[in-house]
Tab-separated table of C-alpha atoms and ligand atoms in Angstrom:
chain	number	residue	atom	x	y	z
K	84	MET	CA	-0.036	0.077	0.158
K	85	ILE	CA	1.068	3.161	-0.700
K	86	GLY	CA	0.411	6.215	1.780
K	87	PHE	CA	0.277	10.111	0.892
K	88	ALA	CA	-0.760	11.032	4.141
K	89	PRO	CA	1.581	11.550	7.027
K	90	THR	CA	1.620	10.353	10.536
K	91	PRO	CA	0.481	11.987	13.684
K	92	GLU	CA	4.555	12.595	14.336
K	93	GLN	CA	5.207	13.636	11.184
K	94	SER	CA	2.167	16.016	10.881
K	95	GLN	CA	3.401	17.386	14.244
K	96	LEU	CA	7.198	17.521	13.095
K	97	GLN	CA	5.741	19.646	9.866
K	98	ALA	CA	3.617	22.039	11.990
K	99	THR	CA	6.882	22.723	14.237
K	100	ALA	CA	8.881	23.695	11.235
K	101	ARG	CA	6.056	25.839	9.407
K	102	GLY	CA	5.717	27.668	12.912
K	103	PHE	CA	9.235	28.249	13.427
K	104	ALA	CA	9.910	28.720	9.349
K	105	GLN	CA	7.158	32.015	9.833
K	106	SER	CA	7.693	33.338	13.142
K	107	GLU	CA	11.684	33.388	13.276
K	108	ILE	CA	12.793	32.596	9.000
K	109	ARG	CA	10.566	34.950	7.837
K	110	PRO	CA	10.955	37.837	10.116
K	111	LEU	CA	14.486	37.768	9.741
K	112	VAL	CA	14.208	37.545	5.764
K	113	GLU	CA	11.960	40.668	5.984
K	114	ARG	CA	14.131	43.024	7.971
K	115	THR	CA	16.871	42.395	6.167
K	116	ARG	CA	15.568	42.792	2.587
K	117	HIS	CA	17.342	45.734	1.898
K	118	ALA	CA	20.001	45.870	4.382
K	119	LYS	CA	23.220	44.546	4.461
K	120	ALA	CA	23.457	41.187	6.190
K	121	GLY	CA	24.751	38.167	7.021
K	122	TRP	CA	25.856	35.335	9.665
K	123	ASP	CA	25.485	37.813	12.460
K	124	ASP	CA	21.746	38.005	12.154
K	125	VAL	CA	21.392	34.645	11.184
K	126	LYS	CA	23.113	32.650	13.913
K	127	PRO	CA	20.662	33.495	16.720
K	128	VAL	CA	17.709	32.276	13.868
K	129	PHE	CA	19.709	29.163	13.442
K	130	GLU	CA	20.058	28.750	17.272
K	131	ALA	CA	16.675	29.133	17.574
K	132	GLY	CA	16.137	25.952	14.741
K	133	ALA	CA	18.914	23.597	16.358
K	134	ALA	CA	17.009	24.449	19.990
K	135	LEU	CA	14.404	22.525	18.236
K	136	GLY	CA	15.831	19.822	16.680
K	137	LEU	CA	15.983	20.750	13.052
K	138	THR	CA	19.671	19.984	12.758
K	139	LYS	CA	19.626	16.742	13.997
K	140	ILE	CA	17.214	15.094	12.249
K	141	PHE	CA	19.185	12.318	11.561
K	142	VAL	CA	21.008	11.929	14.942
K	143	PRO	CA	19.915	8.867	16.784
K	144	GLU	CA	17.434	9.464	19.745
K	145	ALA	CA	19.706	7.634	22.278
K	146	LEU	CA	22.322	11.158	21.395
K	147	GLY	CA	19.613	13.530	21.670
K	148	GLY	CA	18.711	13.702	18.368
K	149	LEU	CA	15.247	13.398	16.509
K	150	GLY	CA	16.261	9.708	14.802
K	151	GLY	CA	14.035	10.915	12.353
K	152	SER	CA	13.574	9.463	8.773
K	153	CYS	CA	14.580	10.856	5.196
K	154	LEU	CA	10.909	11.657	4.764
K	155	ASP	CA	10.801	13.992	8.049
K	156	ALA	CA	13.387	15.540	6.851
K	157	ALA	CA	12.161	16.381	3.420
K	158	LEU	CA	8.421	17.129	5.404
K	159	ILE	CA	10.518	19.860	7.781
K	160	LEU	CA	13.319	21.652	4.868
K	161	GLU	CA	10.113	22.038	2.937
K	162	GLU	CA	8.690	24.576	5.328
K	163	LEU	CA	12.070	26.042	6.089
K	164	GLY	CA	12.655	26.334	1.874
K	165	ALA	CA	9.147	28.418	1.662
K	166	ALA	CA	10.475	31.084	4.520
K	167	ASP	CA	14.016	30.924	2.499
K	168	VAL	CA	15.233	28.285	0.416
K	169	GLY	CA	19.218	29.866	1.217
K	170	ILE	CA	18.569	29.648	5.180
K	171	ALA	CA	17.129	26.237	4.533
K	172	SER	CA	19.594	24.787	2.157
K	173	ASP	CA	23.049	25.732	3.380
K	174	TYR	CA	22.191	26.353	7.190
K	175	PHE	CA	20.223	23.446	7.842
K	176	SER	CA	19.835	21.102	5.139
K	177	LEU	CA	23.706	20.614	5.003
K	178	THR	CA	24.037	20.448	8.399
K	179	ALA	CA	21.567	18.243	9.120
K	180	THR	CA	22.496	15.433	6.533
K	181	MET	CA	26.727	15.716	7.497
K	182	PRO	CA	25.780	13.332	10.472
K	183	LEU	CA	24.879	10.636	8.115
K	184	LEU	CA	28.256	11.155	6.527
K	185	LEU	CA	29.544	10.825	10.281
K	186	GLN	CA	27.364	7.762	11.086
K	187	ARG	CA	28.285	5.975	8.130
K	188	ALA	CA	31.836	6.594	8.303
K	189	GLY	CA	32.035	4.958	11.680
K	190	ALA	CA	33.001	8.746	13.278
K	191	GLN	CA	31.633	7.883	16.869
K	192	ALA	CA	33.455	10.937	18.138
K	193	GLU	CA	32.454	13.199	15.574
K	194	LEU	CA	28.963	12.451	15.497
K	195	ALA	CA	29.134	12.350	19.507
K	196	ALA	CA	30.821	16.281	19.845
K	197	PHE	CA	27.984	17.029	16.856
K	198	SER	CA	25.435	15.855	19.024
K	199	ALA	CA	26.268	17.354	22.386
K	200	ALA	CA	26.860	20.723	20.891
K	201	PRO	CA	23.773	23.323	20.711
K	202	ALA	CA	23.828	24.476	17.971
K	203	MET	CA	27.077	23.532	15.596
K	204	VAL	CA	27.135	24.597	11.723
K	205	LEU	CA	29.067	21.767	9.710
K	206	ALA	CA	30.469	22.256	5.877
K	207	GLY	CA	31.734	20.217	3.501
K	208	ALA	CA	34.780	20.871	1.145
K	209	GLN	CA	35.122	19.057	-2.661
K	210	SER	CA	35.196	21.572	-5.106
K	211	GLU	CA	38.508	23.150	-6.102
K	212	PRO	CA	39.315	26.802	-8.038
K	213	ASN	CA	41.666	25.108	-10.743
K	214	VAL	CA	39.278	21.398	-10.969
K	215	ALA	CA	35.805	21.774	-13.012
K	216	GLY	CA	33.717	20.453	-10.250
K	217	SER	CA	32.016	18.315	-12.904
K	218	GLU	CA	34.580	16.133	-12.304
K	219	LEU	CA	33.655	14.773	-9.169
K	220	MET	CA	30.792	12.973	-10.691
K	221	LEU	CA	32.006	12.182	-13.867
K	222	ALA	CA	36.314	11.567	-13.544
K	223	GLY	CA	35.481	7.895	-13.112
K	224	ALA	CA	38.514	5.684	-13.316
K	225	ASP	CA	41.160	8.055	-14.516
K	226	PRO	CA	43.116	9.423	-11.624
K	227	ALA	CA	44.156	12.210	-13.581
K	228	PHE	CA	41.310	14.193	-13.116
K	229	GLY	CA	39.479	15.603	-9.849
K	230	PRO	CA	40.734	17.400	-6.788
K	231	LYS	CA	44.079	18.045	-6.185
K	232	LEU	CA	44.352	19.344	-2.603
K	233	ALA	CA	46.889	16.583	-0.790
K	234	ALA	CA	46.731	14.804	2.011
K	235	VAL	CA	50.139	13.382	3.117
K	236	ARG	CA	51.245	11.130	5.847
K	237	GLU	CA	53.815	12.573	8.150
K	238	GLY	CA	54.432	10.858	11.639
K	239	GLU	CA	51.483	9.646	13.103
K	240	GLY	CA	49.336	12.059	10.888
K	241	TRP	CA	48.345	13.716	8.264
K	242	THR	CA	49.565	17.222	6.074
K	243	LEU	CA	47.041	18.995	4.058
K	244	ARG	CA	48.308	21.490	1.581
K	245	GLY	CA	45.941	22.821	-1.339
K	246	GLU	CA	42.661	24.779	-1.742
K	247	LYS	CA	38.778	24.554	-2.230
K	248	SER	CA	36.932	26.431	-4.043
K	249	ALA	CA	35.000	30.013	-3.619
K	250	PHE	CA	31.651	27.906	-3.220
K	251	ILE	CA	32.364	26.125	-0.334
K	252	THR	CA	28.674	26.643	1.606
K	253	ASN	CA	29.236	27.798	5.263
K	254	ALA	CA	32.751	28.409	5.211
K	255	GLY	CA	33.604	31.116	7.601
K	256	VAL	CA	30.740	30.035	9.703
K	257	ALA	CA	31.367	26.465	10.049
K	258	ASP	CA	32.594	25.187	13.818
K	259	ASN	CA	34.139	21.952	11.704
K	260	TYR	CA	34.461	21.064	8.340
K	261	LEU	CA	34.532	17.506	6.386
K	262	ILE	CA	37.620	18.234	3.747
K	263	ILE	CA	37.532	16.017	0.801
K	264	ALA	CA	41.279	15.461	0.022
K	265	ARG	CA	44.042	12.978	-2.320
K	266	THR	CA	45.308	10.393	-0.392
K	267	ASP	CA	46.907	8.774	-3.246
K	268	ALA	CA	47.249	10.578	-6.671
K	269	ALA	CA	47.812	7.277	-8.239
K	270	GLN	CA	43.981	6.279	-8.016
K	271	PRO	CA	40.946	7.237	-9.413
K	272	LEU	CA	38.560	9.367	-7.088
K	273	MET	CA	37.181	6.129	-6.004
K	274	GLY	CA	39.978	4.988	-3.886
K	275	GLY	CA	42.272	7.900	-3.868
K	276	LEU	CA	39.986	10.518	-1.784
K	277	SER	CA	39.550	10.509	1.783
K	278	LEU	CA	37.633	12.780	3.999
K	279	PHE	CA	39.045	14.312	6.955
K	280	TRP	CA	37.820	16.505	10.019
K	281	VAL	CA	38.901	19.772	10.319
K	282	PRO	CA	38.280	22.521	13.081
K	283	ALA	CA	37.536	25.938	12.392
K	284	ASP	CA	40.425	26.892	14.280
K	285	THR	CA	43.282	24.423	12.883
K	286	PRO	CA	46.373	26.788	12.320
K	287	GLY	CA	47.121	27.013	8.832
K	288	MET	CA	43.223	26.409	7.229
K	289	SER	CA	42.194	30.047	5.979
K	290	VAL	CA	39.162	31.507	4.335
K	291	GLY	CA	39.135	33.633	1.595
K	292	ARG	CA	36.292	36.493	1.050
K	293	LYS	CA	32.887	35.610	1.023
K	294	THR	CA	31.535	34.828	-2.641
K	295	PRO	CA	28.815	37.389	-3.724
K	296	LEU	CA	26.007	35.366	-5.024
K	297	ILE	CA	22.799	36.679	-7.267
K	298	GLY	CA	20.390	35.083	-4.601
K	299	TRP	CA	20.680	33.829	-1.198
K	300	PRO	CA	22.056	37.249	0.665
K	301	LEU	CA	22.109	35.236	3.938
K	302	THR	CA	24.098	32.867	3.772
K	303	SER	CA	28.335	32.028	3.220
K	304	HIS	CA	30.493	30.576	0.361
K	305	ALA	CA	33.803	31.262	0.504
K	306	ALA	CA	37.323	29.485	-0.661
K	307	LEU	CA	39.602	27.567	1.905
K	308	HIS	CA	43.209	27.710	1.492
K	309	PHE	CA	45.329	25.049	3.320
K	310	ASP	CA	49.098	25.788	4.680
K	311	ASP	CA	50.577	22.896	6.240
K	312	VAL	CA	47.802	21.951	7.780
K	313	ALA	CA	48.718	19.770	10.433
K	314	LEU	CA	46.206	16.606	11.429
K	315	PRO	CA	46.161	13.955	13.720
K	316	ALA	CA	45.916	10.724	12.611
K	317	SER	CA	42.065	10.749	14.094
K	318	ALA	CA	40.877	13.305	11.851
K	319	LEU	CA	40.769	10.474	9.223
K	320	LEU	CA	37.141	9.828	8.490
K	321	GLY	CA	35.911	6.252	7.776
K	322	ARG	CA	39.053	4.268	5.730
K	323	ALA	CA	41.940	6.157	3.635
K	324	GLY	CA	40.441	6.121	0.063
K	325	GLY	CA	36.794	5.663	1.234
K	326	ALA	CA	35.954	9.049	0.889
K	327	ALA	CA	33.720	8.995	-2.608
K	328	MET	CA	32.012	5.859	-1.460
K	329	LEU	CA	31.087	7.693	1.407
K	330	PHE	CA	29.712	10.670	-0.447
K	331	ALA	CA	27.525	7.953	-2.778
K	332	MET	CA	26.120	6.498	0.357
K	333	VAL	CA	24.667	9.809	1.456
K	334	PRO	CA	21.557	9.716	-0.974
K	335	GLU	CA	20.103	11.647	1.614
K	336	MET	CA	22.019	14.670	0.872
K	337	PRO	CA	20.378	15.504	-2.449
K	338	VAL	CA	17.043	14.824	-1.381
K	339	CYS	CA	17.361	17.380	1.482
K	340	LEU	CA	18.231	20.200	-0.740
K	341	ALA	CA	15.865	18.830	-3.328
K	342	ALA	CA	12.953	19.614	-0.344
K	343	CYS	CA	14.172	23.269	-0.104
K	344	PHE	CA	13.782	24.183	-3.958
K	345	VAL	CA	10.001	22.578	-3.733
K	346	GLY	CA	9.339	24.857	-0.213
K	347	LEU	CA	10.758	27.507	-2.510
K	348	ALA	CA	8.569	26.494	-5.828
K	349	ARG	CA	5.119	26.376	-3.478
K	350	ALA	CA	5.999	30.003	-1.862
K	351	ALA	CA	6.262	31.428	-5.832
K	352	HIS	CA	2.797	29.764	-6.559
K	353	GLY	CA	1.400	30.733	-3.102
K	354	TYR	CA	2.714	34.812	-3.698
K	355	ALA	CA	1.333	34.593	-7.242
K	356	LEU	CA	-1.767	33.331	-6.053
K	357	ASP	CA	-2.495	35.633	-3.219
K	358	TYR	CA	-1.250	38.860	-6.251
K	359	ALA	CA	-3.481	37.025	-8.558
K	360	LYS	CA	-6.940	37.095	-6.444
K	361	GLN	CA	-6.368	40.757	-5.545
K	362	ARG	CA	-5.080	42.719	-8.702
K	363	ARG	CA	-7.849	43.685	-10.931
K	364	SER	CA	-7.843	44.216	-14.598
K	365	MET	CA	-11.359	44.857	-16.833
K	366	GLY	CA	-13.598	44.590	-13.617
K	367	ALA	CA	-12.251	41.243	-12.289
K	368	PRO	CA	-9.405	39.379	-10.159
K	369	ILE	CA	-6.616	38.524	-12.732
K	370	ALA	CA	-6.436	34.985	-11.612
K	371	ARG	CA	-10.139	35.003	-13.357
K	372	ALA	CA	-8.086	35.853	-16.681
K	373	GLN	CA	-7.458	32.270	-18.411
K	374	ALA	CA	-4.188	32.861	-19.131
K	375	VAL	CA	-3.285	33.798	-16.027
K	376	ALA	CA	-4.818	30.447	-14.098
K	377	MET	CA	-3.280	28.417	-16.306
K	378	LYS	CA	0.261	29.994	-14.802
K	379	LEU	CA	-1.280	28.942	-12.157
K	380	ALA	CA	-2.673	25.509	-12.653
K	381	GLU	CA	0.957	24.617	-14.097
K	382	MET	CA	2.276	26.302	-10.761
K	383	HIS	CA	0.719	23.555	-8.749
K	384	GLN	CA	1.521	20.323	-10.641
K	385	GLU	CA	4.965	21.878	-10.465
K	386	VAL	CA	4.876	21.917	-7.098
K	387	THR	CA	3.030	18.470	-6.593
K	388	ALA	CA	5.233	16.732	-9.047
K	389	ALA	CA	8.436	17.622	-7.612
K	390	ARG	CA	6.827	16.651	-4.386
K	391	LEU	CA	5.891	13.765	-5.185
K	392	MET	CA	9.502	13.023	-6.571
K	393	VAL	CA	11.191	14.020	-3.173
K	394	TRP	CA	9.195	12.036	-1.483
K	395	HIS	CA	9.556	8.967	-3.576
K	396	ALA	CA	13.315	9.055	-3.744
K	397	ALA	CA	12.968	9.686	0.488
K	398	ALA	CA	11.119	6.447	0.730
K	399	LEU	CA	13.953	5.275	-1.511
K	400	CYS	CA	16.983	6.081	0.641
K	401	GLU	CA	15.338	3.617	3.886
K	402	THR	CA	14.583	0.755	1.329
K	403	ASP	CA	16.739	1.116	-1.834
K	404	PRO	CA	19.489	3.520	-0.788
K	405	MET	CA	21.713	2.279	-3.749
K	406	GLN	CA	18.628	3.172	-6.377
K	407	ALA	CA	18.020	6.194	-4.595
K	408	ALA	CA	21.656	7.305	-5.114
K	409	MET	CA	21.895	6.454	-8.488
K	410	VAL	CA	18.473	7.626	-9.636
K	411	ALA	CA	16.332	8.872	-7.527
K	412	ALA	CA	18.041	11.570	-5.173
K	413	PRO	CA	19.395	12.978	-8.101
K	414	ALA	CA	16.174	12.971	-10.036
K	415	ALA	CA	14.346	14.807	-7.359
K	416	LYS	CA	17.019	17.466	-7.030
K	417	VAL	CA	16.744	17.853	-10.902
K	418	ARG	CA	13.216	18.123	-10.928
K	419	ALA	CA	12.703	20.259	-7.611
K	420	VAL	CA	14.919	22.600	-9.007
K	421	ASP	CA	13.678	22.711	-12.180
K	422	ALA	CA	10.079	23.446	-10.290
K	423	ALA	CA	11.514	26.162	-8.567
K	424	ILE	CA	12.665	28.032	-11.551
K	425	ARG	CA	9.707	27.513	-13.207
K	426	CYS	CA	6.956	28.780	-10.413
K	427	ALA	CA	9.614	31.254	-9.927
K	428	GLN	CA	9.468	32.230	-13.612
K	429	LEU	CA	6.154	32.314	-13.655
K	430	CYS	CA	5.414	34.140	-10.544
K	431	VAL	CA	7.612	36.730	-11.949
K	432	GLU	CA	5.066	37.047	-15.107
K	433	THR	CA	1.974	36.805	-13.023
K	434	LEU	CA	2.871	40.222	-11.165
K	435	GLY	CA	3.156	41.584	-14.859
K	436	GLY	CA	5.565	45.131	-14.512
K	437	TYR	CA	5.796	44.438	-10.415
K	438	GLY	CA	7.018	41.360	-10.733
K	439	VAL	CA	10.731	42.471	-11.821
K	440	THR	CA	11.018	45.409	-9.202
K	441	THR	CA	13.195	44.876	-5.720
K	442	GLU	CA	9.558	45.899	-3.942
K	443	TYR	CA	8.357	42.433	-4.344
K	444	GLU	CA	9.583	38.895	-3.931
K	445	ALA	CA	9.147	37.633	-7.341
K	446	GLY	CA	12.581	38.367	-8.320
K	447	ARG	CA	13.991	37.231	-5.276
K	448	PHE	CA	12.228	34.146	-6.163
K	449	LEU	CA	13.916	33.577	-9.542
K	450	ASN	CA	17.457	34.503	-8.039
K	451	ASP	CA	17.292	32.105	-6.031
K	452	ALA	CA	16.121	29.254	-7.371
K	453	TRP	CA	18.735	29.573	-10.056
K	454	ILE	CA	21.252	28.924	-8.290
K	455	GLY	CA	20.291	25.462	-7.108
K	456	TRP	CA	20.924	24.884	-11.003
K	457	SER	CA	25.085	24.235	-9.995
K	458	CYS	CA	24.820	23.476	-6.749
K	459	ASP	CA	25.559	20.690	-5.400
K	460	PHE	CA	26.548	19.244	-9.283
K	461	THR	CA	24.810	20.716	-12.354
K	462	ARG	CA	21.522	20.027	-14.010
K	463	ASP	CA	23.298	18.306	-16.990
K	464	VAL	CA	26.190	17.039	-14.802
K	465	LEU	CA	23.291	14.644	-12.633
K	466	MET	CA	21.305	14.053	-15.448
K	467	LEU	CA	24.453	12.718	-17.723
K	468	GLY	CA	24.704	10.633	-14.040
K	469	ILE	CA	20.909	9.422	-14.520
K	470	ALA	CA	21.093	8.592	-18.210
K	471	ALA	CA	24.348	5.970	-17.105
K	472	ALA	CA	22.780	4.460	-14.628
K	473	VAL	CA	19.736	4.073	-16.590
K	474	THR	CA	21.280	2.710	-19.497
K	475	GLY	CA	23.153	0.669	-17.418
K	476	GLN	CA	26.586	2.416	-19.000
K	477	GLU	CA	30.116	2.283	-16.760
F	30	LIG	C1	25.599	27.591	-4.103
F	30	LIG	C2	26.505	26.667	-4.469
F	30	LIG	C3	27.087	26.048	-3.385
F	30	LIG	C4	28.084	25.106	-3.112
F	30	LIG	N1	28.941	24.493	-2.310
F	30	LIG	C5	29.683	24.237	-2.189
F	30	LIG	C6	30.346	23.269	-1.171
F	30	LIG	O1	29.601	23.266	-0.127
F	30	LIG	N2	31.313	22.265	-1.456
F	30	LIG	C7	31.601	22.030	-2.761
F	30	LIG	O2	32.895	21.425	-2.605
F	30	LIG	N3	30.596	22.698	-3.629
F	30	LIG	C8	30.006	23.514	-3.714
F	30	LIG	N4	29.920	23.996	-4.626
F	30	LIG	C9	30.190	23.814	-5.680
F	30	LIG	C10	29.821	23.050	-6.707
F	30	LIG	O3	29.395	22.174	-6.436
F	30	LIG	C11	30.377	23.306	-8.559
F	30	LIG	O4	30.197	24.197	-8.975
F	30	LIG	C12	29.640	22.599	-9.562
F	30	LIG	O5	29.732	21.184	-9.036
F	30	LIG	C13	29.883	22.752	-10.991
F	30	LIG	O6	30.938	22.439	-10.560
F	30	LIG	P1	32.402	24.336	-11.599
F	30	LIG	O7	31.359	25.181	-10.964
F	30	LIG	O8	33.489	23.954	-11.802
F	30	LIG	O9	31.619	24.095	-13.249
F	30	LIG	P2	32.183	23.150	-14.061
F	30	LIG	O10	32.407	21.892	-13.846
F	30	LIG	O11	33.591	23.727	-14.570
F	30	LIG	O12	31.201	22.982	-15.465
F	30	LIG	C14	30.521	24.220	-16.319
F	30	LIG	C15	29.572	24.110	-17.060
F	30	LIG	O13	30.176	22.518	-17.831
F	30	LIG	C16	29.739	21.283	-17.838
F	30	LIG	N5	30.555	20.282	-17.998
F	30	LIG	C17	31.193	20.516	-17.267
F	30	LIG	N6	31.991	19.044	-17.637
F	30	LIG	C18	31.337	18.708	-18.411
F	30	LIG	C19	31.747	17.372	-18.683
F	30	LIG	N7	32.426	16.296	-18.770
F	30	LIG	N8	30.624	17.114	-19.610
F	30	LIG	C20	29.139	17.930	-19.991
F	30	LIG	N9	29.083	19.043	-19.426
F	30	LIG	C21	30.129	19.519	-18.685
F	30	LIG	C22	28.430	21.669	-16.427
F	30	LIG	O14	27.257	20.993	-16.481
F	30	LIG	C23	28.208	23.271	-16.366
F	30	LIG	O15	27.105	23.458	-17.163
F	30	LIG	C24	28.611	24.800	-4.752
F	30	LIG	C25	28.354	25.746	-5.439
F	30	LIG	C26	27.141	26.463	-5.601
F	30	LIG	C27	26.698	27.651	-6.768
């Protein structure tokens, strides 16, 4: 039997997330809409969300987390994404899904530290300035491609040398970083990359200037520089050479990101609908004009279809994680971002001239939605991966 109704517990989680999004995130977005703002403004809101358990959805109950499923997370993150997709994606979705990497790497001490902290922010760094980020997905068996930041064995520990790209989410804000580095340059990505736990105050690691994006104004992205960063042996998470496999074992990451974009698509639809009901033309609300009503109907379909793909992928994370990782999770991310971009575009159109002013939200939706096209792999590269999986290519 296939069920679409959330359980009473899930409805409760959804209501909690919606209440938090409306009472904390929305006022922050409104307050800072025309002002320069950043982490100092977001921090209290992040801490309030963390206090509700929204960063510990996947942390086991025994460690003080919610012990939730991917579907639980998707329900929560859609609510946060409807309030602000940047805050939802960067601070909540990323921080909430990273503990799954720790669990699957067997990193008990780091997981315990995350669980014990009231509001720890995490970041993950793979991409690099002089390497096409797409190589991480497409490099296959050729060791010449992919990240170059080196982790060299020195004594009992490791030394990191190199840099990560200007896109590292939560750079300069995170308490701890999960860094992908080359431990074996002769091996392809599967076998040559390893994952390291690097506290923000580790000597030799520095953060570049904040990268300005076309949207997501309350988020932080910057480069990371590693100048002979000495790490203890215990900084290696999982086995040496196991990082690419570890990331492949966490399909929840793209599913949760996708849920944030379903939230954005829903918000754009809701905004356009409200506007169309009150704006009048030729003596009637424009929502009655068939050309506008068709846009509103299309947006409804976009949101519903994207949500169903996210829920399906979330369910597969529990029952068939391999299928989720290969097809359903990247497909959900592609579909949700497509829905967000389409709904934002239709929202701009519905508002007519007001859609392209900064006094209304439609333009913000569009800029915010486009960021999804390339974050956590581009749409094209994800589609290439899905194509390879469904056609059975290596
Ligand atoms: C908001 C945001 C947040 C991010 N956060 C993080 C983060 O936290 N950590 C992190 O490590 N990285 C992060 N990234 C980096 C992100 O993963 C990369 O930007 C993305 O994978 C694309 O890599 P690139 O920018 O180098 O583009 P490229 O790989 O240079 O691609 C450029 C274009 O060419 C296409 N292309 C490239 N190679 C091929 C090919 N072989 N075949 C067909 N088409 C190809 C791409 O689809 C794209 O259209 C973030 C990016 C953004 C925008």
